[in-house]
Coordinates of C-alpha atoms in Angstrom, one line a residue:
Chain L
M17 CA -129.3 13.9 28.1
D18 CA -130.1 10.7 26.8
G19 CA -133.4 10.1 28.7
E20 CA -134.0 6.2 27.3
R21 CA -130.4 5.2 28.1
F22 CA -130.4 7.1 31.5
L23 CA -133.7 5.2 32.5
A24 CA -132.4 1.8 31.4
R25 CA -129.3 2.3 33.6
V26 CA -131.5 3.3 36.5
A27 CA -133.7 0.0 35.8
A28 CA -130.5 -1.8 36.0
Y29 CA -129.8 -0.6 39.6
R30 CA -133.5 -1.4 40.5
A31 CA -133.2 -4.9 39.1
D32 CA -129.7 -5.8 40.8
G33 CA -131.6 -4.8 44.1
W34 CA -129.9 -1.2 44.8
R35 CA -131.9 1.5 46.8
L36 CA -132.1 4.9 45.7
S37 CA -130.2 6.8 48.3
V38 CA -130.3 10.4 47.3
I39 CA -130.9 12.5 44.4
N40 CA -129.0 15.8 44.6
T41 CA -128.7 18.7 42.3
T42 CA -126.1 21.7 42.1
A43 CA -127.0 24.8 40.2
V44 CA -124.3 26.0 37.7
L45 CA -124.4 29.8 37.6
P46 CA -124.5 31.5 34.1
S47 CA -121.4 32.0 32.1
D48 CA -120.2 32.8 28.8
E49 CA -120.4 29.1 27.8
L50 CA -123.5 28.5 30.0
P51 CA -125.6 31.6 29.4
Q52 CA -128.6 29.9 31.4
G53 CA -126.4 28.1 33.8
A54 CA -127.0 24.6 34.4
F55 CA -127.8 21.7 37.1
D56 CA -125.4 18.9 37.9
I57 CA -127.8 16.1 38.9
S58 CA -126.8 13.1 40.7
W59 CA -128.6 9.7 41.3
S60 CA -127.0 7.8 44.2
F61 CA -127.7 4.3 44.6
A62 CA -126.6 2.1 47.9
L63 CA -126.5 -1.6 48.1
G64 CA -124.9 -2.8 51.4
T65 CA -122.1 -0.6 52.1
R66 CA -121.4 0.4 48.6
L67 CA -122.8 4.0 47.2
E68 CA -122.7 4.6 43.3
H69 CA -123.9 7.5 41.4
L70 CA -125.0 8.6 37.9
R71 CA -124.4 12.2 37.0
E72 CA -125.8 14.3 34.4
R73 CA -125.5 18.2 33.4
V74 CA -128.8 19.6 31.7
V75 CA -129.7 23.3 31.0
P76 CA -132.8 25.0 32.2
G77 CA -135.5 23.9 30.2
E78 CA -134.3 20.8 29.4
E79 CA -136.5 17.7 30.3
V80 CA -135.3 15.4 32.9
P81 CA -137.2 11.9 33.0
S82 CA -138.5 10.7 36.4
V83 CA -137.1 7.7 37.6
S84 CA -140.1 6.8 39.5
P85 CA -141.1 3.6 37.2
S86 CA -138.0 2.3 38.7
F87 CA -137.9 4.0 42.0
P88 CA -141.5 5.1 43.3
S89 CA -140.0 7.0 46.2
A90 CA -138.1 9.3 43.9
F91 CA -141.2 11.6 43.9
L92 CA -140.1 13.4 46.9
Y93 CA -136.7 14.2 45.4
E94 CA -138.2 15.2 42.0
N95 CA -140.8 17.4 43.5
E96 CA -138.0 19.0 45.5
M97 CA -135.6 19.5 42.5
R98 CA -138.8 21.3 40.7
E99 CA -139.6 23.8 43.2
L100 CA -136.3 24.6 44.9
F101 CA -134.1 24.3 41.4
G102 CA -136.4 24.8 38.4
V103 CA -135.5 21.4 37.2
D104 CA -138.2 20.5 34.7
V105 CA -138.6 16.6 35.7
T106 CA -141.5 14.9 33.5
G107 CA -143.6 11.9 34.7
I108 CA -143.3 12.4 38.5
A109 CA -145.2 9.4 39.9
V110 CA -146.7 11.9 42.8
D111 CA -146.9 15.0 41.3
L112 CA -147.3 17.8 44.2
R113 CA -147.5 20.6 41.6
G114 CA -145.7 22.9 43.6
Q115 CA -147.0 22.3 47.2
L116 CA -144.3 20.4 48.6
Y117 CA -142.4 23.3 50.3
R118 CA -144.0 26.9 50.7
T119 CA -140.7 28.8 50.2
A120 CA -141.2 32.7 50.1
T121 CA -138.9 32.6 46.9
R122 CA -139.9 31.2 43.8
V123 CA -137.1 28.1 42.9
P124 CA -134.7 30.0 45.0
F125 CA -132.1 27.7 44.0
S126 CA -132.1 28.3 40.2
P127 CA -129.0 29.4 38.8
G128 CA -130.5 32.8 38.3
A129 CA -131.7 33.2 41.8
I130 CA -128.4 32.2 42.9
R131 CA -126.6 34.9 40.8
R132 CA -128.9 37.6 41.8
R133 CA -128.5 37.1 45.6
L134 CA -124.5 36.6 45.1
E135 CA -124.5 40.0 43.2
A136 CA -126.6 41.5 45.9
T137 CA -124.3 40.8 48.6
G138 CA -121.1 41.6 46.2
R139 CA -119.9 38.0 46.0
L140 CA -120.4 37.4 42.7
G141 CA -117.4 36.2 41.2
D142 CA -115.7 35.0 44.4
G143 CA -113.5 32.2 43.5
A144 CA -114.3 29.7 41.4
R145 CA -117.8 29.3 42.2
H146 CA -119.2 30.0 38.6
A147 CA -116.7 27.4 37.3
A148 CA -118.6 25.9 34.1
K149 CA -116.5 22.9 33.8
P150 CA -118.1 19.7 35.5
Q151 CA -116.6 18.3 38.3
P152 CA -115.3 14.8 38.1
R153 CA -117.7 12.0 39.0
P154 CA -117.6 11.4 43.0
T155 CA -116.3 7.8 43.3
T156 CA -115.1 7.6 46.8
E157 CA -117.1 6.5 49.8
A158 CA -116.3 9.3 52.2
G159 CA -114.6 8.9 55.4
A160 CA -113.1 5.5 54.8
Chain Z
M12 CA -167.7 4.7 47.3
K13 CA -167.4 8.4 48.2
R14 CA -164.1 9.6 49.3
T15 CA -163.4 12.3 51.7
I16 CA -160.2 14.2 52.3
V17 CA -159.3 14.6 55.8
P18 CA -156.0 16.8 56.6
L19 CA -153.9 15.5 59.4
G20 CA -151.7 18.4 60.5
P21 CA -150.2 20.7 60.5
Q22 CA -151.0 20.5 64.1
H23 CA -151.7 17.2 65.8
P24 CA -151.5 15.8 69.1
V25 CA -148.8 13.0 67.7
L26 CA -147.1 15.6 65.5
P27 CA -144.4 17.4 67.5
E28 CA -143.6 19.4 64.0
P29 CA -145.8 20.5 61.6
L30 CA -146.5 18.2 58.7
V31 CA -149.8 17.8 56.5
L32 CA -151.1 14.7 55.2
D33 CA -154.0 15.2 53.1
L34 CA -155.7 11.3 53.7
V35 CA -158.0 10.4 51.2
L36 CA -160.8 8.1 52.9
E37 CA -163.4 5.5 51.8
D38 CA -165.4 5.1 54.9
E39 CA -162.8 4.8 57.8
R40 CA -160.1 3.0 55.4
V41 CA -157.4 5.4 54.1
V42 CA -156.7 4.9 50.4
D43 CA -154.0 7.4 49.7
A44 CA -152.0 10.3 51.3
V45 CA -150.5 13.3 50.2
P46 CA -147.9 15.0 51.9
T47 CA -147.3 18.9 52.5
I48 CA -144.5 20.2 54.1
G49 CA -142.7 23.4 54.0
Y50 CA -144.0 25.0 57.0
I51 CA -140.4 25.3 58.9
H52 CA -138.3 25.3 55.7
R53 CA -135.7 27.6 56.9
G54 CA -133.3 27.6 53.8
L55 CA -130.3 26.3 55.8
E56 CA -128.8 24.7 52.9
A57 CA -128.8 28.0 51.0
M58 CA -126.5 29.8 53.9
V59 CA -123.5 28.5 52.4
E60 CA -123.7 31.4 50.1
K61 CA -123.1 33.6 53.2
V62 CA -121.7 31.7 55.9
E63 CA -117.7 30.5 55.4
Y64 CA -117.1 26.6 55.6
T65 CA -115.4 27.1 59.0
E66 CA -118.7 28.2 60.5
M67 CA -121.0 26.3 58.4
G68 CA -120.9 23.4 60.8
F69 CA -122.8 25.4 63.4
V70 CA -125.3 25.9 60.9
A71 CA -125.5 22.2 60.1
E72 CA -125.9 21.6 64.0
R73 CA -129.0 23.9 64.0
I74 CA -130.8 21.6 61.4
C75 CA -132.2 19.7 64.2
G76 CA -132.4 19.8 67.9
I77 CA -132.2 16.2 68.5
C78 CA -129.5 14.9 65.8
S79 CA -127.4 18.3 66.3
F80 CA -124.3 16.3 67.4
M81 CA -124.3 14.4 64.6
H82 CA -125.1 16.8 61.9
G83 CA -122.5 18.9 63.2
M84 CA -120.0 15.7 63.0
G85 CA -121.2 14.9 59.3
F86 CA -120.5 18.4 58.1
C87 CA -117.1 18.4 59.9
A88 CA -116.2 14.7 58.4
S89 CA -117.3 16.0 55.2
I90 CA -114.8 18.7 54.9
E91 CA -112.3 16.8 56.5
D92 CA -112.6 14.3 53.7
I93 CA -112.2 16.9 51.1
M94 CA -109.2 18.3 52.5
G95 CA -107.6 15.2 53.5
V96 CA -107.6 16.0 57.3
E97 CA -106.3 13.4 59.7
V98 CA -108.4 13.6 62.8
P99 CA -106.6 13.0 66.0
E100 CA -107.2 9.5 67.3
R101 CA -108.7 10.5 70.5
A102 CA -111.1 13.0 68.5
R103 CA -112.7 9.9 66.6
W104 CA -113.1 8.0 69.8
L105 CA -115.0 11.0 71.5
R106 CA -117.1 11.8 68.7
L107 CA -118.2 8.1 68.7
V108 CA -119.3 8.5 72.2
W109 CA -121.2 11.6 71.9
A110 CA -122.8 10.1 68.5
E111 CA -124.1 7.2 70.6
L112 CA -125.3 9.1 73.5
S113 CA -127.2 11.1 71.0
R114 CA -128.6 7.9 69.6
I115 CA -129.9 6.8 73.1
Q116 CA -131.6 10.2 73.9
S117 CA -133.1 10.4 70.6
H118 CA -134.6 7.0 71.1
L119 CA -135.8 7.7 74.8
L120 CA -137.3 10.8 73.4
W121 CA -139.1 8.6 70.8
L122 CA -140.2 5.9 73.1
G123 CA -141.6 8.5 75.3
L124 CA -143.5 9.9 72.6
G125 CA -144.7 6.9 71.4
S126 CA -145.9 5.9 74.7
D127 CA -147.9 9.2 75.3
A128 CA -149.4 8.7 71.9
F129 CA -150.7 5.3 72.4
G130 CA -152.0 6.2 75.8
F131 CA -149.3 5.1 78.4
E132 CA -148.7 8.2 79.8
N133 CA -146.6 7.0 82.8
L134 CA -144.0 5.1 80.4
F135 CA -143.7 8.6 78.9
M136 CA -142.7 10.2 82.1
H137 CA -140.3 7.4 82.9
C138 CA -138.6 7.4 79.1
W139 CA -138.0 11.2 79.4
R140 CA -136.7 11.2 82.9
M141 CA -134.0 8.9 81.5
R142 CA -133.5 10.8 78.5
E143 CA -132.5 13.8 81.1
E144 CA -129.9 11.6 82.3
I145 CA -128.3 11.5 78.9
L146 CA -128.6 15.4 78.6
D147 CA -127.0 16.0 81.7
I148 CA -124.2 14.0 80.4
F149 CA -123.9 16.4 77.2
E150 CA -124.1 19.5 79.5
A151 CA -121.3 18.1 81.3
T152 CA -119.0 17.2 78.5
T153 CA -120.1 19.7 76.2
G154 CA -121.7 22.7 77.9
G155 CA -125.0 22.3 75.9
R156 CA -128.0 20.2 76.3
I157 CA -129.3 20.6 72.7
I158 CA -126.7 22.4 70.5
F159 CA -123.5 21.3 71.3
S160 CA -120.9 23.0 69.0
V161 CA -118.1 20.8 70.2
N162 CA -117.3 19.3 66.5
R163 CA -114.6 21.4 64.8
I164 CA -113.0 20.5 61.5
G165 CA -110.0 18.5 62.3
G166 CA -111.2 17.1 65.6
V167 CA -113.4 18.1 68.8
K168 CA -113.2 21.2 71.1
R169 CA -113.4 19.5 74.3
D170 CA -111.6 16.4 75.9
I171 CA -113.3 14.3 78.4
A172 CA -111.2 13.3 81.0
D173 CA -110.6 9.4 81.4
S174 CA -112.0 9.5 84.8
E175 CA -115.2 11.4 83.6
L176 CA -115.6 8.3 80.8
A177 CA -115.3 5.8 83.3
G178 CA -118.1 7.7 85.3
I179 CA -120.1 8.0 82.0
A180 CA -119.6 4.2 81.4
E181 CA -120.9 3.5 85.2
R182 CA -123.9 5.9 84.8
L183 CA -125.1 4.1 81.7
R184 CA -124.7 0.8 83.1
A185 CA -127.1 2.0 86.0
L186 CA -129.4 3.4 83.3
G187 CA -129.3 0.6 81.4
E188 CA -130.5 -1.5 84.3
R189 CA -133.8 0.8 84.7
F190 CA -134.1 0.9 81.3
A191 CA -134.3 -2.8 81.2
E192 CA -137.5 -2.3 83.5
I193 CA -139.2 -0.3 81.1
A194 CA -138.2 -2.3 78.0
R195 CA -140.0 -5.3 79.6
V196 CA -143.4 -3.1 80.0
F197 CA -142.7 -2.2 76.1
R198 CA -142.1 -6.0 75.4
A199 CA -144.9 -7.3 77.4
D200 CA -148.0 -5.1 78.0
P201 CA -151.1 -6.3 76.2
S202 CA -152.4 -2.7 75.6
I203 CA -149.1 -1.7 73.6
H204 CA -149.3 -4.8 71.4
H205 CA -153.0 -4.3 71.1
R206 CA -152.2 -0.9 69.5
L207 CA -149.1 -1.9 67.7
A208 CA -148.7 -5.5 66.7
G209 CA -149.9 -6.2 63.2
V210 CA -150.5 -2.5 62.2
G211 CA -148.7 -0.7 59.7
V212 CA -146.7 -3.8 58.2
L213 CA -143.8 -3.0 55.9
P214 CA -142.4 -6.1 54.3
A215 CA -138.8 -6.0 53.2
G216 CA -139.5 -5.8 49.8
E217 CA -141.4 -2.6 49.8
A218 CA -139.3 -1.1 52.4
L219 CA -136.2 -1.6 49.7
A220 CA -138.6 -0.1 46.9
A221 CA -139.5 2.8 49.2
G222 CA -136.2 3.6 50.0
A223 CA -136.4 3.2 54.1
V224 CA -133.7 3.6 56.4
G225 CA -132.8 3.2 59.8
P226 CA -134.8 1.2 62.4
M227 CA -137.7 1.7 59.8
A228 CA -135.8 -0.5 57.5
R229 CA -134.2 -2.8 60.1
A230 CA -137.6 -3.3 61.8
S231 CA -138.8 -4.8 58.1
G232 CA -135.9 -7.5 58.3
L233 CA -133.4 -5.4 56.2
A234 CA -129.8 -5.4 58.1
T235 CA -128.7 -2.0 57.0
D236 CA -126.9 0.2 59.0
T237 CA -124.5 2.8 58.0
R238 CA -122.0 2.1 60.9
L239 CA -121.2 -1.2 59.2
L240 CA -119.1 0.8 56.7
G241 CA -116.6 1.0 59.4
T242 CA -116.0 4.7 58.9
H243 CA -115.4 7.2 61.8
G244 CA -113.9 4.4 64.0
Y245 CA -117.0 2.1 63.8
D246 CA -114.5 -0.5 62.5
R247 CA -113.2 -1.1 65.9
L248 CA -116.4 -1.8 67.8
D249 CA -118.0 -5.1 67.8
F250 CA -121.9 -5.0 66.9
E251 CA -124.6 -6.2 64.7
P252 CA -127.4 -4.2 63.2
V253 CA -130.6 -4.6 65.2
V254 CA -133.0 -6.1 63.0
E255 CA -136.5 -7.5 63.5
A256 CA -138.6 -9.2 61.2
G257 CA -142.2 -8.2 62.0
G258 CA -142.2 -5.0 59.8
D259 CA -145.1 -3.6 61.8
C260 CA -145.2 -0.7 64.3
L261 CA -144.1 -3.1 67.1
A262 CA -141.2 -4.2 65.6
R263 CA -140.1 -0.7 65.0
V264 CA -140.3 -0.3 68.8
L265 CA -138.6 -3.3 69.3
V266 CA -135.7 -2.1 67.2
R267 CA -135.3 1.0 69.3
L268 CA -135.5 -0.6 72.5
R269 CA -132.6 -2.9 71.5
E270 CA -130.7 -0.1 69.8
V271 CA -130.5 1.9 73.2
E272 CA -129.2 -1.3 74.9
Q273 CA -126.9 -1.3 72.0
S274 CA -125.6 1.9 72.3
I275 CA -125.0 1.7 76.0
D276 CA -122.8 -1.4 75.1
L277 CA -121.2 0.5 72.3
I278 CA -120.2 3.5 74.6
R279 CA -118.7 0.7 77.4
Q280 CA -116.6 -0.8 74.4
L281 CA -115.7 2.8 73.5
V282 CA -114.5 3.5 76.9
D283 CA -112.7 0.4 77.4
R284 CA -110.9 0.6 74.3
M285 CA -109.9 4.4 74.2
P286 CA -106.3 4.7 74.4
K287 CA -105.9 6.2 78.0
G288 CA -104.2 9.3 79.0
D289 CA -105.6 12.7 79.2
G290 CA -104.0 15.8 77.5
Q291 CA -103.8 13.8 73.8
P292 CA -104.1 16.0 70.8
I293 CA -107.8 16.3 69.9
E294 CA -107.8 18.5 67.1
T295 CA -105.8 19.0 63.6
R296 CA -105.3 22.6 62.8
V297 CA -106.6 22.8 59.4
R298 CA -105.3 25.5 56.9
G299 CA -106.2 26.1 53.5
L300 CA -109.2 26.2 51.6
P301 CA -111.5 23.0 50.4
D302 CA -111.6 22.4 47.0
G303 CA -113.7 19.1 45.5
E304 CA -116.9 17.4 46.6
T305 CA -117.9 14.2 48.7
F306 CA -120.7 12.1 49.8
M307 CA -120.8 11.4 53.5
R308 CA -122.9 8.9 55.1
L309 CA -123.5 8.5 58.7
E310 CA -126.3 6.4 60.6
Q311 CA -128.2 8.9 62.7
P312 CA -130.9 7.7 65.3
R313 CA -133.6 7.8 62.6
G314 CA -131.2 6.3 59.8
E315 CA -128.9 6.8 57.0
V316 CA -128.1 10.6 56.5
V317 CA -126.3 11.9 53.2
Y318 CA -124.2 14.7 53.2
Y319 CA -123.3 16.2 49.9
L320 CA -120.8 19.2 50.1
K321 CA -119.0 20.9 46.9
A322 CA -116.5 23.3 47.6
N323 CA -114.5 25.3 45.0
G324 CA -111.3 26.6 46.8
T325 CA -113.0 29.5 48.4
K326 CA -114.4 30.1 51.8
Y327 CA -118.0 29.6 50.6
L328 CA -119.2 26.2 49.7
E329 CA -120.9 26.0 46.4
R330 CA -123.3 23.1 47.8
F331 CA -124.3 21.7 51.0
R332 CA -127.1 19.3 51.1
A333 CA -128.1 17.0 54.0
R334 CA -130.5 14.1 52.8
T335 CA -131.9 13.1 56.1
P336 CA -133.5 10.0 57.1
T337 CA -137.0 11.1 57.7
F338 CA -136.8 12.4 54.0
A339 CA -136.2 9.0 52.7
N340 CA -138.9 7.4 54.9
I341 CA -141.6 9.6 53.9
P342 CA -142.3 7.6 50.9
A343 CA -142.3 4.3 53.0
M344 CA -144.9 6.0 55.4
I345 CA -147.1 7.2 52.9
S346 CA -147.2 3.5 51.4
L347 CA -147.9 2.3 55.1
V348 CA -150.9 4.4 55.8
R349 CA -153.0 3.2 52.9
G350 CA -155.3 0.6 53.8
H351 CA -155.3 1.3 57.1
D352 CA -158.3 2.7 59.7
L353 CA -158.1 6.5 60.1
A354 CA -157.6 5.6 63.8
D355 CA -154.2 3.7 63.2
V356 CA -152.6 6.5 61.1
P357 CA -151.3 8.5 64.1
N358 CA -149.6 5.4 65.5
I359 CA -148.0 4.8 62.0
I360 CA -146.8 8.1 61.5
L361 CA -145.2 8.3 64.8
T362 CA -143.4 4.9 64.4
I363 CA -141.1 6.2 61.7
D364 CA -140.3 8.9 64.1
P365 CA -140.5 11.8 61.6
C366 CA -138.5 14.7 62.3
I367 CA -139.7 17.7 60.1
S368 CA -137.0 20.0 61.2
C369 CA -134.4 17.5 59.4
T370 CA -136.3 17.1 56.4
E371 CA -137.0 20.9 55.7
R372 CA -133.6 21.7 56.6

């Protein structure tokens, strides 16, 4: 991902008075196209009744810059991304160094960990779960 | 000045659930706080790998014993959005009745806990006695007091007869009169004001920067309320967000007091405006498998909850994520305790109404 361009877009949301609503990560399982899998990350911003999203696909090991310079409250989401998914977030304002959650499994939502669990339950390959193509960007305000 | 670290939690009289704040003190003053959670992380979101989407709503309900109805509603509404399911009219109204009842019981629970924390045990008992009446209504209409399992994808499982709805409205009217008595105590009692007024002030700008939601944000003057989206049927009701300007612990109490009164009024509106006639359809039969994704927002008692669901055309969802209001309010809580005396920290923590079960999922 283009970190500078991304952070500039995030800063624009902050300048326009938007609130960081949620950062969400979804693991994409390893496939022929993505041998290590990937992460689909969306940053959602709210203003009034509006909700907008930025979305990036990153591969394991790729650095994702923290948005805490614009939204200090992002540190919880970013620590969560790192601990549960193994996303390499850099520059987190409050770096909890792996102490936010105390999960028995290290990075339980990493693509590899999910793949191993699905293999163990015989559910790997069940349907389109491992599709490598990105989903279209969500644009709807659900339930409207 | 020498700094001391005092761990607050995981067990503490004001914490119904485990949370640790490592408080960095200079003398008695807090200069920083570092949160640690994870004591009750259950991995509910990961259960989408094992639980079919038709059953996952029951897991979502178990995220929290206080917001259980709205977690179930949010999950079902998300699937309905992905699959384009039209929920029957009556089911939409009934969901709102239960949702607003949830808000009342949650706020009464919190007002009781708050009273106990700032040393007003008698008020605690009054609040919880009233809450029992709401739980009685839940039990009569759903069969459950904590977990209801009344939401279905496509509607609801049980109807409430028109006569019963009228009875609920009447019970709430009477409860509202008794609530006014204790609300007067909250608003006027000097000992409550002494503990809460001017303590833990969160200015509007800081609330926005910290991503605060729900009563926490509204007590700082931000008129944010996801019900204003008009989704789920809220567009048919007349209401304005309850906003207070003080930004302090007292303002957060006042917002919740007024929201109890508001929810009673909303249920009265629902009962008055709901199309009459028992035996109307309450569930749309859903066929097929979900494929797509959605972001869904609801206004829970503690504020905005965001559900993210990603489905892939199989029985199992690819991702279920619930960003709960307490998760969003923790950064604001941390910024609030900075600069305050250690003795004020429990009240400040309590006034965000933290729900750690929701936070950890």
